[in-house]
Amino acid sequence: MKTKFIVVLFLAVSAIGFSQKQALKSASKALKSGNLEVAGEALKAVEGQLDVADEKMKAQYYFLKGQVISSTAADSLDKVEGALVAYNKVLEIEKASGSSKYSEDTNLKIQTLRQTLIDGAVKDQNSKNYKGAAEKLYLGYKTNKADTTYLYFAAGNAVNGKDYDTALTYYNELKEVGYNGSTTEFFATNKETGKEEPFDSKQTRDLMIKSGSHIKPEARKTESRKGEIAKNIALIYITQGKDEEAMKALEDAKKENPGDSALLQAEADVFYKLGNIEKYKEIMEQIVANDPENPDLLYNLGVSASRLGDNEQALDYYKKALELKPDYAAAQINIAALILEGEKAIVDKMNNLGTSSKDYKIYDELKQKRMDLYSSAVPYLEGALENNPDNVEAVRTLMNIFYQLDDPKAETMKNKLKALEGGN
């Protein structure tokens, strides 16, 4: 009697296996013909017996399920997630069983879905639908947590959409997983143009070197994004009125990365945001001491000195930045602006003079001083314009100065301004 029971049980299991095979076959056939409803019903018939199915059947079931869900996903992120979960299950099952029947096709389908997410996120960004972009990018991360870049850009979109609570959640998750964001970029110099060019991979660059079209291969590491993340966390706290949490976030980050210039810069930015310009300047000076050949740091110090009312110091910083980077248009503009600030004091003195012969003499001296001031600003404005020919304000200022100096170049600037402003 016992033996018969075992035989009956064996036959029952075999029948279930046969039924699953038939259902999966039907689902596959319906899917190929585009009958998604029939395919979905066939898969439902398998689902209830999946726990007793073998690994091959399970892999096939999830492979077909992923296709059915993705085929009806449209703009539904829930369905896209469901499809990605199903496909990842295929890879998980086949990796554990040592099989690879569906893995190659599954990886291609995952890549297609993830590319769809990226394309959708870019489209959302361009239309300023930052919430939509953040959701798509976060789903890309959620369904493959090895790709933390998705999470980083999801956080950035949440910030742009002013969804600070979500951004904070994403940034804290980046901290927890130890996200660095530093990458290696590959460069080589074009022999024909003499200019350095970037490449998307080491292999591509090496091929160009081998072909002889490029020389001087280089690889450079980009900066860590930890400082930027710490700064953004702190700025979000400030936006929420939580200044104490903001400073604590930076202090914690500095403990993990002592001497990190990006974190020091982040701390300086937070003090700047809080209006503590003295502290901002103090930290920036420390950063410059650590990296004295960085023109951007010197420029930023010039900005802080100017805000503190120390124009002489600001001018010195801007000029040092220009020594390191002669085509630094922003520094040139700011130097010209500081020089031209001196005009008001001269004009005030001219307006307060009387009509005596002595006053007329002083007036002429002040007028010449004013012309000299204009002349000293011109080289910086022309330099800025050379580096950025479409700078409308630089053109306008130069035009006005040339008119004051009775310089024929005023007409050239006037015509250029008209062209930039569309002929108005």
Short mmCIF file of C-alpha atoms in Angstrom, two decimals:
data_model
loop_
_atom_site.label_atom_id
_atom_site.label_comp_id
_atom_site.label_asym_id
_atom_site.label_seq_id
_atom_site.Cartn_x
_atom_site.Cartn_y
_atom_site.Cartn_z
CA MET A 1 0.00 0.00 0.00
CA LYS A 2 2.84 2.37 0.91
CA THR A 3 4.59 1.72 -2.40
CA LYS A 4 1.45 2.57 -4.35
CA PHE A 5 1.17 5.89 -2.46
CA ILE A 6 4.72 6.84 -3.49
CA VAL A 7 3.95 5.97 -7.12
CA VAL A 8 0.76 8.04 -7.06
CA LEU A 9 2.65 10.98 -5.53
CA PHE A 10 5.36 10.71 -8.18
CA LEU A 11 2.75 10.72 -10.93
CA ALA A 12 1.10 13.78 -9.39
CA VAL A 13 4.38 15.72 -9.33
CA SER A 14 5.08 14.71 -12.92
CA ALA A 15 1.65 15.94 -13.94
CA ILE A 16 2.28 19.31 -12.33
CA GLY A 17 5.61 19.56 -14.12
CA PHE A 18 3.94 18.75 -17.42
CA SER A 19 1.23 21.33 -16.75
CA GLN A 20 3.85 24.02 -16.02
CA LYS A 21 5.74 23.23 -19.20
CA GLN A 22 2.58 23.51 -21.24
CA ALA A 23 1.62 26.80 -19.58
CA LEU A 24 5.09 28.30 -20.15
CA LYS A 25 5.03 27.10 -23.75
CA SER A 26 1.62 28.73 -24.23
CA ALA A 27 2.86 31.96 -22.64
CA SER A 28 5.91 32.03 -24.90
CA LYS A 29 3.82 31.41 -28.01
CA ALA A 30 1.25 34.07 -27.06
CA LEU A 31 4.02 36.57 -26.33
CA LYS A 32 5.58 36.05 -29.75
CA SER A 33 2.23 36.65 -31.42
CA GLY A 34 1.66 39.78 -29.35
CA ASN A 35 -1.24 38.35 -27.36
CA LEU A 36 -0.17 39.72 -23.99
CA GLU A 37 -3.43 38.93 -22.24
CA VAL A 38 -3.20 35.21 -23.04
CA ALA A 39 0.49 35.20 -22.10
CA GLY A 40 -0.33 36.81 -18.75
CA GLU A 41 -3.09 34.27 -18.01
CA ALA A 42 -0.77 31.36 -18.83
CA LEU A 43 1.86 32.71 -16.46
CA LYS A 44 -0.73 33.04 -13.69
CA ALA A 45 -1.41 29.32 -14.06
CA VAL A 46 2.28 28.64 -13.38
CA GLU A 47 2.65 31.12 -10.53
CA GLY A 48 0.68 29.07 -8.00
CA GLN A 49 2.93 26.03 -8.53
CA LEU A 50 6.24 27.90 -8.82
CA ASP A 51 7.56 26.68 -5.46
CA VAL A 52 7.74 23.09 -6.75
CA ALA A 53 9.13 24.00 -10.19
CA ASP A 54 12.73 23.28 -11.13
CA GLU A 55 15.28 26.09 -11.65
CA LYS A 56 14.97 26.02 -15.46
CA MET A 57 11.22 26.55 -15.29
CA LYS A 58 11.58 29.34 -12.71
CA ALA A 59 14.12 31.14 -14.90
CA GLN A 60 11.84 30.80 -17.94
CA TYR A 61 8.83 31.98 -15.92
CA TYR A 62 10.55 35.19 -14.76
CA PHE A 63 12.03 35.77 -18.22
CA LEU A 64 8.55 35.64 -19.77
CA LYS A 65 7.02 37.63 -16.91
CA GLY A 66 9.54 40.42 -17.43
CA GLN A 67 8.59 40.62 -21.11
CA VAL A 68 4.85 40.66 -20.44
CA ILE A 69 5.17 43.44 -17.83
CA SER A 70 7.59 45.56 -19.86
CA SER A 71 5.40 45.25 -22.97
CA THR A 72 2.53 46.95 -21.15
CA ALA A 73 4.64 49.31 -19.02
CA ALA A 74 4.34 52.49 -21.13
CA ASP A 75 4.98 55.34 -18.63
CA SER A 76 4.22 53.25 -15.55
CA LEU A 77 7.30 53.20 -13.31
CA ASP A 78 5.68 50.50 -11.18
CA LYS A 79 5.54 48.21 -14.21
CA VAL A 80 9.08 49.07 -15.27
CA GLU A 81 10.19 48.19 -11.75
CA GLY A 82 8.21 44.94 -11.89
CA ALA A 83 9.87 43.99 -15.18
CA LEU A 84 13.35 44.78 -13.86
CA VAL A 85 12.69 42.78 -10.69
CA ALA A 86 11.59 39.80 -12.81
CA TYR A 87 14.65 40.03 -15.07
CA ASN A 88 17.01 40.31 -12.12
CA LYS A 89 15.37 37.19 -10.69
CA VAL A 90 16.30 35.35 -13.89
CA LEU A 91 19.95 36.30 -13.47
CA GLU A 92 19.88 35.38 -9.79
CA ILE A 93 18.38 31.91 -10.48
CA GLU A 94 20.73 31.10 -13.37
CA LYS A 95 23.80 32.30 -11.49
CA ALA A 96 22.92 30.02 -8.55
CA SER A 97 22.16 27.03 -10.80
CA GLY A 98 25.13 27.50 -13.11
CA SER A 99 22.89 27.90 -16.13
CA SER A 100 22.94 30.75 -18.66
CA LYS A 101 20.12 29.94 -21.07
CA TYR A 102 18.28 33.24 -20.61
CA SER A 103 21.02 35.41 -19.07
CA GLU A 104 22.33 37.02 -22.25
CA ASP A 105 18.88 38.00 -23.52
CA THR A 106 17.88 39.10 -20.04
CA ASN A 107 20.88 41.42 -19.74
CA LEU A 108 20.00 43.01 -23.09
CA LYS A 109 16.41 43.57 -21.99
CA ILE A 110 17.59 45.09 -18.69
CA GLN A 111 19.91 47.44 -20.57
CA THR A 112 17.05 48.48 -22.86
CA LEU A 113 14.77 49.24 -19.90
CA ARG A 114 17.46 51.14 -18.06
CA GLN A 115 18.25 53.17 -21.19
CA THR A 116 14.54 53.98 -21.41
CA LEU A 117 14.72 55.26 -17.82
CA ILE A 118 17.73 57.44 -18.64
CA ASP A 119 16.12 58.82 -21.80
CA GLY A 120 12.96 59.58 -19.83
CA ALA A 121 14.93 61.26 -17.06
CA VAL A 122 16.82 63.44 -19.56
CA LYS A 123 13.54 64.41 -21.20
CA ASP A 124 12.08 65.29 -17.79
CA GLN A 125 15.15 67.35 -16.89
CA ASN A 126 14.95 69.28 -20.14
CA SER A 127 11.28 70.08 -19.48
CA LYS A 128 12.12 70.92 -15.83
CA ASN A 129 10.07 68.00 -14.53
CA TYR A 130 12.69 67.31 -11.89
CA LYS A 131 10.41 65.14 -9.78
CA GLY A 132 9.86 62.77 -12.71
CA ALA A 133 13.58 62.68 -13.48
CA ALA A 134 14.44 61.93 -9.85
CA GLU A 135 11.90 59.09 -9.68
CA LYS A 136 13.20 57.45 -12.86
CA LEU A 137 16.83 57.73 -11.81
CA TYR A 138 16.11 56.42 -8.33
CA LEU A 139 14.34 53.42 -9.86
CA GLY A 140 17.45 52.81 -11.96
CA TYR A 141 19.47 52.69 -8.73
CA LYS A 142 16.87 50.73 -6.76
CA THR A 143 16.86 47.92 -9.30
CA ASN A 144 20.66 47.77 -9.51
CA LYS A 145 22.26 49.15 -6.37
CA ALA A 146 25.73 48.63 -7.76
CA ASP A 147 25.12 51.66 -10.01
CA THR A 148 25.21 54.45 -7.43
CA THR A 149 25.58 57.11 -10.14
CA TYR A 150 21.82 56.86 -10.69
CA LEU A 151 21.27 57.72 -7.01
CA TYR A 152 23.63 60.70 -7.23
CA PHE A 153 21.78 62.22 -10.18
CA ALA A 154 18.42 61.40 -8.61
CA ALA A 155 19.46 63.48 -5.59
CA GLY A 156 20.53 66.36 -7.83
CA ASN A 157 17.16 66.38 -9.59
CA ALA A 158 15.34 66.31 -6.27
CA VAL A 159 17.30 69.42 -5.25
CA ASN A 160 16.47 71.16 -8.53
CA GLY A 161 12.82 70.35 -7.92
CA LYS A 162 13.11 71.78 -4.38
CA ASP A 163 12.04 68.41 -2.96
CA TYR A 164 14.58 68.74 -0.18
CA ASP A 165 13.30 65.92 2.02
CA THR A 166 13.70 63.41 -0.82
CA ALA A 167 17.08 64.86 -1.77
CA LEU A 168 18.25 64.53 1.83
CA THR A 169 17.15 60.88 1.89
CA TYR A 170 19.09 60.18 -1.31
CA TYR A 171 22.22 62.04 -0.18
CA ASN A 172 22.25 60.23 3.16
CA GLU A 173 21.93 56.94 1.29
CA LEU A 174 24.92 57.94 -0.84
CA LYS A 175 26.88 58.55 2.35
CA GLU A 176 25.84 55.18 3.79
CA VAL A 177 27.03 53.27 0.72
CA GLY A 178 30.33 55.19 0.72
CA TYR A 179 29.76 56.84 -2.66
CA ASN A 180 32.82 58.67 -3.93
CA GLY A 181 31.95 59.52 -7.54
CA SER A 182 35.55 59.85 -8.63
CA THR A 183 36.20 58.48 -12.12
CA THR A 184 39.18 58.11 -14.44
CA GLU A 185 39.12 60.23 -17.59
CA PHE A 186 41.30 59.45 -20.59
CA PHE A 187 43.01 62.02 -22.83
CA ALA A 188 45.47 62.21 -25.71
CA THR A 189 46.82 65.00 -27.89
CA ASN A 190 45.70 65.23 -31.51
CA LYS A 191 48.89 65.37 -33.61
CA GLU A 192 47.26 67.45 -36.33
CA THR A 193 45.69 70.14 -34.12
CA GLY A 194 48.02 69.93 -31.13
CA LYS A 195 44.99 70.00 -28.83
CA GLU A 196 44.25 67.56 -26.05
CA GLU A 197 41.06 65.53 -26.57
CA PRO A 198 38.99 63.39 -24.16
CA PHE A 199 37.99 59.77 -24.87
CA ASP A 200 35.11 57.71 -23.51
CA SER A 201 37.37 54.80 -22.58
CA LYS A 202 40.98 53.70 -22.28
CA GLN A 203 40.48 51.24 -25.15
CA THR A 204 39.29 53.97 -27.55
CA ARG A 205 42.16 56.26 -26.60
CA ASP A 206 44.74 53.48 -26.96
CA LEU A 207 43.40 52.65 -30.43
CA MET A 208 43.93 56.27 -31.50
CA ILE A 209 47.46 56.22 -30.06
CA LYS A 210 48.15 52.99 -31.94
CA SER A 211 46.82 54.49 -35.19
CA GLY A 212 49.32 57.32 -34.87
CA SER A 213 46.75 60.12 -34.95
CA HIS A 214 47.26 60.96 -31.26
CA ILE A 215 50.17 61.21 -28.83
CA LYS A 216 50.81 61.85 -25.12
CA PRO A 217 48.19 59.53 -23.54
CA GLU A 218 47.07 60.63 -20.10
CA ALA A 219 44.69 59.37 -17.42
CA ARG A 220 43.36 61.72 -14.76
CA LYS A 221 41.18 61.07 -11.76
CA THR A 222 38.22 63.40 -11.27
CA GLU A 223 37.63 64.88 -7.84
CA SER A 224 35.62 63.00 -5.24
CA ARG A 225 32.00 64.12 -4.96
CA LYS A 226 31.94 63.61 -1.18
CA GLY A 227 32.56 67.29 -0.53
CA GLU A 228 29.78 68.32 -2.86
CA ILE A 229 27.38 65.87 -1.20
CA ALA A 230 28.29 67.11 2.28
CA LYS A 231 27.80 70.70 1.13
CA ASN A 232 24.42 69.93 -0.40
CA ILE A 233 23.26 68.18 2.76
CA ALA A 234 24.35 71.20 4.78
CA LEU A 235 22.66 73.65 2.39
CA ILE A 236 19.42 71.66 2.55
CA TYR A 237 19.51 71.87 6.34
CA ILE A 238 20.07 75.63 6.06
CA THR A 239 17.11 75.93 3.69
CA GLN A 240 15.05 74.09 6.30
CA GLY A 241 16.30 76.47 9.01
CA LYS A 242 18.46 73.78 10.64
CA ASP A 243 21.83 75.57 10.82
CA GLU A 244 23.12 73.40 13.68
CA GLU A 245 22.47 70.20 11.68
CA ALA A 246 24.15 71.80 8.70
CA MET A 247 27.41 72.42 10.52
CA LYS A 248 27.29 68.98 12.16
CA ALA A 249 26.91 67.35 8.74
CA LEU A 250 30.08 69.10 7.59
CA GLU A 251 32.00 68.30 10.77
CA ASP A 252 31.12 64.61 10.44
CA ALA A 253 32.26 64.60 6.84
CA LYS A 254 35.55 66.30 7.76
CA LYS A 255 36.24 63.68 10.42
CA GLU A 256 36.05 60.97 7.78
CA ASN A 257 38.08 62.98 5.26
CA PRO A 258 40.47 65.31 7.12
CA GLY A 259 42.22 67.82 4.88
CA ASP A 260 39.80 67.26 2.00
CA SER A 261 39.82 70.58 0.11
CA ALA A 262 36.37 69.92 -1.36
CA LEU A 263 34.94 69.64 2.15
CA LEU A 264 36.71 72.80 3.26
CA GLN A 265 35.26 74.56 0.23
CA ALA A 266 31.82 73.19 1.16
CA GLU A 267 32.21 74.53 4.69
CA ALA A 268 33.26 77.91 3.33
CA ASP A 269 30.21 77.94 1.04
CA VAL A 270 27.92 77.24 4.00
CA PHE A 271 29.38 80.14 5.99
CA TYR A 272 28.98 82.31 2.90
CA LYS A 273 25.33 81.24 2.67
CA LEU A 274 24.87 82.06 6.36
CA GLY A 275 26.33 85.53 5.77
CA ASN A 276 29.45 84.87 7.89
CA ILE A 277 31.88 86.30 5.32
CA GLU A 278 34.74 86.62 7.83
CA LYS A 279 34.67 82.88 8.50
CA TYR A 280 34.26 82.20 4.79
CA LYS A 281 37.37 84.24 4.06
CA GLU A 282 39.34 82.51 6.84
CA ILE A 283 38.60 79.05 5.45
CA MET A 284 39.24 80.12 1.87
CA GLU A 285 42.67 81.44 2.87
CA GLN A 286 43.40 78.07 4.43
CA ILE A 287 42.37 76.33 1.19
CA VAL A 288 44.54 78.65 -0.91
CA ALA A 289 47.50 77.99 1.40
CA ASN A 290 47.03 74.28 0.64
CA ASP A 291 46.65 74.89 -3.11
CA PRO A 292 48.28 78.25 -4.00
CA GLU A 293 48.30 77.58 -7.76
CA ASN A 294 44.53 77.28 -8.10
CA PRO A 295 43.11 80.39 -9.87
CA ASP A 296 39.50 79.57 -8.97
CA LEU A 297 40.28 79.66 -5.26
CA LEU A 298 42.01 83.03 -5.62
CA TYR A 299 39.03 84.34 -7.58
CA ASN A 300 36.64 83.20 -4.84
CA LEU A 301 38.80 84.90 -2.24
CA GLY A 302 38.56 88.08 -4.32
CA VAL A 303 34.77 87.83 -4.24
CA SER A 304 34.72 87.41 -0.45
CA ALA A 305 37.17 90.28 0.07
CA SER A 306 35.00 92.51 -2.11
CA ARG A 307 31.90 91.61 -0.11
CA LEU A 308 33.79 92.51 3.06
CA GLY A 309 34.50 95.92 1.55
CA ASP A 310 38.22 95.29 1.13
CA ASN A 311 38.50 96.21 -2.55
CA GLU A 312 42.27 96.55 -2.46
CA GLN A 313 42.61 92.97 -1.21
CA ALA A 314 40.01 91.79 -3.74
CA LEU A 315 41.93 93.42 -6.57
CA ASP A 316 45.09 91.67 -5.44
CA TYR A 317 43.38 88.25 -5.44
CA TYR A 318 41.85 88.80 -8.88
CA LYS A 319 45.19 89.82 -10.34
CA LYS A 320 46.87 86.75 -8.84
CA ALA A 321 44.15 84.60 -10.39
CA LEU A 322 44.87 86.25 -13.77
CA GLU A 323 48.59 85.56 -13.42
CA LEU A 324 47.79 81.86 -13.15
CA LYS A 325 45.02 81.93 -15.77
CA PRO A 326 45.46 84.87 -18.18
CA ASP A 327 42.13 84.21 -19.95
CA TYR A 328 40.05 84.24 -16.74
CA ALA A 329 37.18 86.39 -18.04
CA ALA A 330 35.30 86.53 -14.71
CA ALA A 331 38.38 87.90 -12.95
CA GLN A 332 38.91 90.47 -15.72
CA ILE A 333 35.30 91.65 -15.45
CA ASN A 334 35.52 91.97 -11.67
CA ILE A 335 38.80 93.91 -11.84
CA ALA A 336 37.22 96.33 -14.31
CA ALA A 337 34.17 96.67 -12.05
CA LEU A 338 36.35 97.47 -9.01
CA ILE A 339 38.32 100.07 -11.00
CA LEU A 340 35.12 101.72 -12.25
CA GLU A 341 33.73 101.87 -8.70
CA GLY A 342 36.26 104.63 -8.11
CA GLU A 343 34.44 106.87 -10.60
CA LYS A 344 31.68 107.82 -8.16
CA ALA A 345 34.06 109.43 -5.68
CA ILE A 346 35.66 111.44 -8.49
CA VAL A 347 32.31 112.60 -9.89
CA ASP A 348 31.10 113.57 -6.39
CA LYS A 349 34.17 115.77 -5.94
CA MET A 350 33.67 117.35 -9.36
CA ASN A 351 30.04 118.15 -8.56
CA ASN A 352 30.95 119.80 -5.25
CA LEU A 353 33.43 122.25 -6.77
CA GLY A 354 32.74 125.93 -7.04
CA THR A 355 33.43 128.38 -9.90
CA SER A 356 36.75 129.84 -8.82
CA SER A 357 39.83 129.53 -11.01
CA LYS A 358 41.27 127.14 -8.39
CA ASP A 359 38.15 124.99 -8.57
CA TYR A 360 38.35 124.92 -12.38
CA LYS A 361 41.93 123.70 -12.12
CA ILE A 362 40.93 120.96 -9.67
CA TYR A 363 38.03 120.07 -11.97
CA ASP A 364 40.40 119.57 -14.90
CA GLU A 365 42.68 117.42 -12.73
CA LEU A 366 39.72 115.29 -11.60
CA LYS A 367 38.47 115.00 -15.17
CA GLN A 368 41.86 113.67 -16.26
CA LYS A 369 41.87 111.30 -13.32
CA ARG A 370 38.47 110.06 -14.45
CA MET A 371 39.76 109.51 -18.01
CA ASP A 372 42.80 107.66 -16.64
CA LEU A 373 40.46 105.46 -14.58
CA TYR A 374 38.47 104.61 -17.72
CA SER A 375 41.66 103.84 -19.63
CA SER A 376 42.92 101.51 -16.91
CA ALA A 377 39.69 99.49 -17.01
CA VAL A 378 39.72 99.07 -20.82
CA PRO A 379 42.43 96.33 -21.09
CA TYR A 380 40.54 94.10 -18.63
CA LEU A 381 37.22 94.56 -20.42
CA GLU A 382 38.82 93.95 -23.81
CA GLY A 383 40.51 90.84 -22.42
CA ALA A 384 37.18 89.57 -21.07
CA LEU A 385 35.55 90.25 -24.42
CA GLU A 386 38.29 88.40 -26.25
CA ASN A 387 37.64 85.34 -24.08
CA ASN A 388 33.86 85.75 -24.19
CA PRO A 389 32.86 87.72 -27.33
CA ASP A 390 29.12 87.57 -26.54
CA ASN A 391 29.34 89.28 -23.14
CA VAL A 392 26.74 92.01 -23.65
CA GLU A 393 27.57 93.94 -20.49
CA ALA A 394 31.27 94.05 -21.32
CA VAL A 395 30.42 95.41 -24.80
CA ARG A 396 28.02 97.98 -23.36
CA THR A 397 30.52 99.17 -20.75
CA LEU A 398 33.31 99.43 -23.32
CA MET A 399 31.04 101.40 -25.65
CA ASN A 400 30.24 103.92 -22.90
CA ILE A 401 33.89 104.23 -21.91
CA PHE A 402 35.04 104.77 -25.50
CA TYR A 403 32.44 107.51 -25.93
CA GLN A 404 33.80 109.21 -22.79
CA LEU A 405 37.35 108.84 -24.11
CA ASP A 406 36.28 110.09 -27.55
CA ASP A 407 37.67 106.87 -29.00
CA PRO A 408 36.38 105.82 -32.49
CA LYS A 409 36.10 102.24 -31.21
CA ALA A 410 32.87 103.37 -29.56
CA GLU A 411 31.05 102.94 -32.87
CA THR A 412 32.46 99.42 -33.27
CA MET A 413 31.14 98.52 -29.83
CA LYS A 414 27.79 100.14 -30.64
CA ASN A 415 27.41 97.99 -33.75
CA LYS A 416 28.49 94.88 -31.88
CA LEU A 417 25.94 95.61 -29.14
CA LYS A 418 23.18 95.96 -31.74
CA ALA A 419 24.14 92.61 -33.26
CA LEU A 420 24.14 90.89 -29.87
CA GLU A 421 20.78 92.39 -28.93
CA GLY A 422 19.18 91.40 -32.20
CA GLY A 423 19.48 94.80 -33.90
CA ASN A 424 17.47 96.71 -31.28
#
